[in-house]
């Protein structure tokens, strides 16, 4: 079931980008955090660098989805991606928790209304 929308007062922090650094970002579908295995999570490596030359890491080790920009997660773990000439992406953790309170992946500002999901 979906929890009714709540108005939250949130303060945010946005890190500055490093001049000249090319970074990666992982797109998570469906767009809820935390990501859970039973949601059939798909990860897509986005950003600069050569498409199709993606290196994936699972739990900080090179992992078997080399060269693919997108895949459906079948194992719990912490995932990152990288392309030649870029920095490794921020980590995305996929768990198999049986009960989670999820928030949408979006920028929230103070006074915004947000829908939360409690799933199990």
Short mmCIF file of N, CA and C in Angstrom, two decimals:
data_model
loop_
_atom_site.label_atom_id
_atom_site.label_comp_id
_atom_site.label_asym_id
_atom_site.label_seq_id
_atom_site.Cartn_x
_atom_site.Cartn_y
_atom_site.Cartn_z
N UNK A 1 0.83 -1.20 0.00
CA UNK A 1 0.00 0.00 0.00
C UNK A 1 0.86 1.24 0.00
N UNK A 2 0.33 2.30 -0.57
CA UNK A 2 1.05 3.57 -0.61
C UNK A 2 0.62 4.42 0.56
N UNK A 3 1.58 5.04 1.23
CA UNK A 3 1.32 5.92 2.36
C UNK A 3 0.85 7.25 1.81
N UNK A 4 -0.15 7.90 2.43
CA UNK A 4 -0.60 9.21 1.95
C UNK A 4 0.55 10.20 1.90
N UNK A 5 0.40 11.19 1.02
CA UNK A 5 1.44 12.21 0.88
C UNK A 5 1.61 12.99 2.18
N UNK A 6 2.84 13.36 2.46
CA UNK A 6 3.15 14.14 3.64
C UNK A 6 3.90 15.38 3.23
N UNK A 7 3.66 16.48 3.91
CA UNK A 7 4.45 17.69 3.66
C UNK A 7 5.65 17.64 4.59
N UNK A 8 6.83 17.70 4.02
CA UNK A 8 8.06 17.61 4.81
C UNK A 8 8.86 18.89 4.67
N UNK A 9 9.44 19.33 5.76
CA UNK A 9 10.39 20.43 5.71
C UNK A 9 11.79 19.83 5.59
N UNK A 10 12.44 20.04 4.48
CA UNK A 10 13.74 19.40 4.23
C UNK A 10 14.80 20.45 3.96
N UNK A 11 15.97 20.21 4.48
CA UNK A 11 17.13 21.03 4.14
C UNK A 11 18.05 20.17 3.31
N UNK A 12 18.56 20.67 2.21
CA UNK A 12 19.39 19.86 1.32
C UNK A 12 20.80 20.38 1.22
N UNK A 13 21.68 19.52 0.74
CA UNK A 13 23.07 19.88 0.49
C UNK A 13 23.44 19.33 -0.87
N UNK A 14 23.98 20.15 -1.72
CA UNK A 14 24.39 19.71 -3.06
C UNK A 14 25.89 19.89 -3.18
N UNK A 15 26.63 18.79 -3.41
CA UNK A 15 28.07 18.92 -3.55
C UNK A 15 28.42 19.65 -4.83
N UNK A 16 29.48 20.44 -4.79
CA UNK A 16 29.96 21.12 -5.98
C UNK A 16 30.69 20.14 -6.88
N UNK A 17 30.73 20.44 -8.16
CA UNK A 17 31.45 19.55 -9.07
C UNK A 17 32.90 19.99 -9.13
N UNK A 18 33.78 19.05 -9.38
CA UNK A 18 35.21 19.35 -9.51
C UNK A 18 35.48 19.80 -10.93
N UNK A 19 36.16 20.90 -11.08
CA UNK A 19 36.45 21.43 -12.41
C UNK A 19 37.20 20.39 -13.23
N UNK A 20 36.70 20.13 -14.43
CA UNK A 20 37.37 19.21 -15.34
C UNK A 20 37.07 17.74 -15.09
N UNK A 21 36.47 17.41 -13.96
CA UNK A 21 36.19 16.00 -13.66
C UNK A 21 34.93 15.56 -14.40
N UNK A 22 35.03 14.41 -15.05
CA UNK A 22 33.87 13.85 -15.74
C UNK A 22 33.36 12.71 -14.87
N UNK A 23 32.10 12.82 -14.45
CA UNK A 23 31.59 11.83 -13.52
C UNK A 23 30.48 11.01 -14.16
N UNK A 24 30.22 9.88 -13.55
CA UNK A 24 29.19 8.95 -13.97
C UNK A 24 28.04 9.05 -12.99
N UNK A 25 26.89 8.68 -13.45
CA UNK A 25 25.71 8.62 -12.60
C UNK A 25 24.94 7.37 -12.96
N UNK A 26 24.40 6.69 -11.96
CA UNK A 26 23.59 5.51 -12.22
C UNK A 26 22.12 5.88 -12.10
N UNK A 27 21.38 5.64 -13.18
CA UNK A 27 19.94 5.83 -13.18
C UNK A 27 19.32 4.55 -12.64
N UNK A 28 18.45 4.67 -11.64
CA UNK A 28 17.81 3.53 -11.00
C UNK A 28 16.33 3.53 -11.35
N UNK A 29 15.85 2.42 -11.91
CA UNK A 29 14.42 2.25 -12.23
C UNK A 29 13.92 1.00 -11.53
N UNK A 30 12.80 1.02 -10.84
CA UNK A 30 11.96 2.19 -10.59
C UNK A 30 12.68 3.20 -9.68
N UNK A 31 12.27 4.46 -9.76
CA UNK A 31 13.02 5.54 -9.09
C UNK A 31 12.69 5.69 -7.61
N UNK A 32 12.91 4.66 -6.81
CA UNK A 32 12.66 4.70 -5.37
C UNK A 32 13.92 4.31 -4.62
N UNK A 33 14.12 4.92 -3.44
CA UNK A 33 15.24 4.56 -2.56
C UNK A 33 14.68 4.16 -1.22
N UNK A 34 15.17 3.16 -0.55
CA UNK A 34 16.24 2.30 -1.04
C UNK A 34 15.75 1.38 -2.16
N UNK A 35 16.69 0.99 -3.02
CA UNK A 35 16.38 0.05 -4.09
C UNK A 35 16.34 -1.36 -3.50
N UNK A 36 15.33 -2.13 -3.87
CA UNK A 36 15.19 -3.50 -3.35
C UNK A 36 15.06 -4.49 -4.50
N UNK A 37 15.66 -5.64 -4.33
CA UNK A 37 15.74 -6.66 -5.37
C UNK A 37 14.37 -7.04 -5.91
N UNK A 38 13.38 -7.17 -5.03
CA UNK A 38 12.06 -7.62 -5.46
C UNK A 38 11.29 -6.56 -6.25
N UNK A 39 11.87 -5.37 -6.45
CA UNK A 39 11.29 -4.32 -7.30
C UNK A 39 11.74 -4.45 -8.75
N UNK A 40 12.51 -5.50 -9.08
CA UNK A 40 13.07 -5.70 -10.43
C UNK A 40 13.81 -4.45 -10.89
N UNK A 41 14.87 -4.11 -10.16
CA UNK A 41 15.64 -2.89 -10.37
C UNK A 41 16.50 -2.99 -11.62
N UNK A 42 16.45 -1.94 -12.44
CA UNK A 42 17.32 -1.81 -13.60
C UNK A 42 18.26 -0.64 -13.37
N UNK A 43 19.55 -0.87 -13.61
CA UNK A 43 20.56 0.17 -13.47
C UNK A 43 21.08 0.57 -14.85
N UNK A 44 21.22 1.88 -15.07
CA UNK A 44 21.75 2.40 -16.33
C UNK A 44 22.89 3.36 -16.01
N UNK A 45 24.05 3.14 -16.62
CA UNK A 45 25.20 4.02 -16.42
C UNK A 45 25.07 5.20 -17.38
N UNK A 46 25.02 6.41 -16.84
CA UNK A 46 24.82 7.62 -17.64
C UNK A 46 25.97 8.59 -17.46
N UNK A 47 26.09 9.51 -18.40
CA UNK A 47 27.09 10.57 -18.30
C UNK A 47 28.07 10.53 -19.45
N UNK A 48 29.21 11.20 -19.24
CA UNK A 48 30.20 11.30 -20.31
C UNK A 48 31.00 10.01 -20.42
N UNK A 49 31.85 9.95 -21.42
CA UNK A 49 32.64 8.74 -21.66
C UNK A 49 32.08 7.98 -22.85
N UNK A 50 32.73 6.92 -23.22
CA UNK A 50 32.34 6.15 -24.40
C UNK A 50 31.22 5.18 -24.07
N UNK A 51 30.08 5.35 -24.75
CA UNK A 51 28.96 4.43 -24.55
C UNK A 51 29.39 3.03 -24.97
N UNK A 52 28.95 2.04 -24.21
CA UNK A 52 29.29 0.66 -24.52
C UNK A 52 30.62 0.22 -23.96
N UNK A 53 31.38 1.16 -23.37
CA UNK A 53 32.67 0.80 -22.78
C UNK A 53 32.57 0.91 -21.26
N UNK A 54 31.47 0.44 -20.73
CA UNK A 54 31.18 0.57 -19.30
C UNK A 54 31.80 -0.56 -18.50
N UNK A 55 32.42 -0.21 -17.37
CA UNK A 55 32.90 -1.21 -16.42
C UNK A 55 32.01 -1.10 -15.18
N UNK A 56 31.44 -2.21 -14.77
CA UNK A 56 30.60 -2.26 -13.58
C UNK A 56 31.37 -2.85 -12.41
N UNK A 57 31.06 -2.35 -11.22
CA UNK A 57 31.63 -2.86 -9.98
C UNK A 57 30.50 -3.25 -9.04
N UNK A 58 30.66 -4.40 -8.42
CA UNK A 58 29.70 -4.85 -7.41
C UNK A 58 30.51 -5.10 -6.14
N UNK A 59 30.13 -4.42 -5.06
CA UNK A 59 30.85 -4.53 -3.80
C UNK A 59 32.35 -4.26 -3.98
N UNK A 60 32.66 -3.21 -4.78
CA UNK A 60 34.02 -2.70 -5.03
C UNK A 60 34.89 -3.60 -5.90
N UNK A 61 34.34 -4.67 -6.44
CA UNK A 61 35.09 -5.57 -7.32
C UNK A 61 34.56 -5.48 -8.74
N UNK A 62 35.45 -5.53 -9.75
CA UNK A 62 34.97 -5.58 -11.14
C UNK A 62 33.98 -6.71 -11.26
N UNK A 63 32.94 -6.47 -12.06
CA UNK A 63 31.82 -7.41 -12.07
C UNK A 63 31.43 -7.75 -13.49
N UNK A 64 30.77 -8.86 -13.69
CA UNK A 64 30.54 -9.48 -14.97
C UNK A 64 29.66 -8.80 -16.00
N UNK A 65 29.17 -7.60 -15.76
CA UNK A 65 28.32 -6.94 -16.75
C UNK A 65 29.13 -5.97 -17.61
N UNK A 66 30.38 -6.29 -17.90
CA UNK A 66 31.27 -5.39 -18.63
C UNK A 66 30.71 -5.06 -20.01
N UNK A 67 30.85 -3.79 -20.42
CA UNK A 67 30.44 -3.35 -21.74
C UNK A 67 28.98 -3.00 -21.87
N UNK A 68 28.17 -3.38 -20.92
CA UNK A 68 26.73 -3.09 -20.98
C UNK A 68 26.43 -1.81 -20.21
N UNK A 69 25.65 -0.92 -20.80
CA UNK A 69 25.29 0.33 -20.13
C UNK A 69 24.09 0.15 -19.21
N UNK A 70 23.33 -0.96 -19.40
CA UNK A 70 22.08 -1.15 -18.67
C UNK A 70 21.87 -2.63 -18.38
N UNK A 71 21.38 -2.96 -17.19
CA UNK A 71 21.04 -4.35 -16.87
C UNK A 71 20.05 -4.39 -15.70
N UNK A 72 19.37 -5.52 -15.56
CA UNK A 72 18.46 -5.75 -14.44
C UNK A 72 19.22 -6.49 -13.34
N UNK A 73 19.14 -5.97 -12.13
CA UNK A 73 19.87 -6.51 -10.99
C UNK A 73 19.25 -7.84 -10.55
N UNK A 74 20.10 -8.84 -10.33
CA UNK A 74 19.64 -10.14 -9.86
C UNK A 74 20.29 -10.55 -8.55
N UNK A 75 21.20 -9.71 -8.03
CA UNK A 75 21.91 -10.01 -6.78
C UNK A 75 21.96 -8.77 -5.91
N UNK A 76 21.83 -8.96 -4.58
CA UNK A 76 22.00 -7.83 -3.68
C UNK A 76 23.45 -7.38 -3.72
N UNK A 77 23.67 -6.11 -3.40
CA UNK A 77 25.03 -5.59 -3.37
C UNK A 77 25.06 -4.10 -3.59
N UNK A 78 26.27 -3.55 -3.66
CA UNK A 78 26.49 -2.14 -3.91
C UNK A 78 27.15 -2.00 -5.27
N UNK A 79 26.52 -1.25 -6.18
CA UNK A 79 26.94 -1.16 -7.57
C UNK A 79 27.50 0.22 -7.90
N UNK A 80 28.51 0.23 -8.78
CA UNK A 80 29.07 1.45 -9.34
C UNK A 80 29.41 1.19 -10.80
N UNK A 81 29.52 2.26 -11.60
CA UNK A 81 29.95 2.10 -12.99
C UNK A 81 31.01 3.12 -13.32
N UNK A 82 31.73 2.86 -14.42
CA UNK A 82 32.82 3.72 -14.85
C UNK A 82 33.03 3.50 -16.35
N UNK A 83 33.38 4.56 -17.05
CA UNK A 83 33.80 4.48 -18.45
C UNK A 83 35.18 5.09 -18.56
N UNK A 84 35.91 4.74 -19.60
CA UNK A 84 37.27 5.26 -19.71
C UNK A 84 37.24 6.78 -19.75
N UNK A 85 38.16 7.39 -19.00
CA UNK A 85 38.25 8.85 -18.92
C UNK A 85 37.30 9.47 -17.92
N UNK A 86 36.61 8.66 -17.12
CA UNK A 86 35.67 9.20 -16.14
C UNK A 86 35.97 8.62 -14.76
N UNK A 87 35.42 9.28 -13.76
CA UNK A 87 35.50 8.77 -12.40
C UNK A 87 34.40 7.74 -12.19
N UNK A 88 34.59 6.90 -11.20
CA UNK A 88 33.57 5.91 -10.84
C UNK A 88 32.35 6.63 -10.28
N UNK A 89 31.18 6.09 -10.56
CA UNK A 89 29.93 6.69 -10.08
C UNK A 89 29.80 6.57 -8.57
N UNK A 90 28.87 7.31 -8.01
CA UNK A 90 28.50 7.12 -6.61
C UNK A 90 27.85 5.74 -6.49
N UNK A 91 27.98 5.09 -5.32
CA UNK A 91 27.43 3.75 -5.17
C UNK A 91 25.91 3.74 -5.06
N UNK A 92 25.32 2.67 -5.58
CA UNK A 92 23.88 2.40 -5.43
C UNK A 92 23.75 1.05 -4.76
N UNK A 93 23.09 1.00 -3.61
CA UNK A 93 22.92 -0.24 -2.87
C UNK A 93 21.56 -0.84 -3.21
N UNK A 94 21.57 -2.14 -3.52
CA UNK A 94 20.33 -2.89 -3.75
C UNK A 94 20.27 -3.97 -2.68
N UNK A 95 19.20 -3.93 -1.88
CA UNK A 95 19.07 -4.88 -0.77
C UNK A 95 17.93 -5.85 -1.06
N UNK A 96 17.71 -6.75 -0.14
CA UNK A 96 16.58 -7.67 -0.24
C UNK A 96 15.78 -7.62 1.06
N UNK A 97 15.74 -6.43 1.67
CA UNK A 97 15.01 -6.25 2.92
C UNK A 97 13.53 -6.56 2.70
N UNK A 98 12.91 -7.18 3.68
CA UNK A 98 11.51 -7.59 3.52
C UNK A 98 10.53 -6.47 3.81
N UNK A 99 10.97 -5.42 4.51
CA UNK A 99 10.10 -4.27 4.79
C UNK A 99 10.91 -3.00 4.61
N UNK A 100 10.45 -2.09 3.75
CA UNK A 100 11.18 -0.85 3.49
C UNK A 100 10.24 0.33 3.43
N UNK A 101 10.74 1.48 3.85
CA UNK A 101 10.06 2.75 3.64
C UNK A 101 10.84 3.44 2.53
N UNK A 102 10.19 3.64 1.38
CA UNK A 102 10.88 4.17 0.21
C UNK A 102 10.48 5.62 -0.05
N UNK A 103 11.45 6.38 -0.57
CA UNK A 103 11.23 7.76 -0.99
C UNK A 103 11.56 7.87 -2.46
N UNK A 104 10.89 8.77 -3.19
CA UNK A 104 11.21 8.93 -4.62
C UNK A 104 12.57 9.59 -4.80
N UNK A 105 13.24 9.22 -5.88
CA UNK A 105 14.53 9.82 -6.21
C UNK A 105 14.22 11.10 -7.00
N UNK A 106 14.25 12.21 -6.30
CA UNK A 106 14.01 13.50 -6.92
C UNK A 106 14.55 14.58 -6.00
N UNK A 107 14.77 15.75 -6.56
CA UNK A 107 15.22 16.88 -5.76
C UNK A 107 14.03 17.40 -4.98
N UNK A 108 14.19 17.53 -3.68
CA UNK A 108 13.12 18.04 -2.83
C UNK A 108 13.55 19.34 -2.19
N UNK A 109 12.64 20.28 -2.14
CA UNK A 109 12.90 21.56 -1.51
C UNK A 109 11.99 21.71 -0.31
N UNK A 110 12.37 22.57 0.60
CA UNK A 110 11.56 22.80 1.79
C UNK A 110 10.14 23.17 1.38
N UNK A 111 9.16 22.50 2.01
CA UNK A 111 7.76 22.76 1.72
C UNK A 111 7.17 21.87 0.64
N UNK A 112 8.01 21.12 -0.10
CA UNK A 112 7.51 20.20 -1.12
C UNK A 112 6.69 19.08 -0.49
N UNK A 113 5.73 18.59 -1.22
CA UNK A 113 4.96 17.42 -0.82
C UNK A 113 5.62 16.21 -1.45
N UNK A 114 5.75 15.13 -0.67
CA UNK A 114 6.41 13.93 -1.19
C UNK A 114 5.58 12.71 -0.81
N UNK A 115 5.52 11.74 -1.71
CA UNK A 115 4.83 10.48 -1.43
C UNK A 115 5.85 9.44 -1.00
N UNK A 116 5.58 8.79 0.11
CA UNK A 116 6.44 7.72 0.63
C UNK A 116 5.74 6.39 0.39
N UNK A 117 6.53 5.31 0.20
CA UNK A 117 5.96 3.97 0.06
C UNK A 117 6.47 3.10 1.20
N UNK A 118 5.55 2.45 1.89
CA UNK A 118 5.92 1.46 2.89
C UNK A 118 5.54 0.13 2.27
N UNK A 119 6.57 -0.71 2.01
CA UNK A 119 6.32 -1.95 1.28
C UNK A 119 6.96 -3.12 1.99
N UNK A 120 6.31 -4.25 1.87
CA UNK A 120 6.86 -5.45 2.48
C UNK A 120 6.20 -6.69 1.96
#
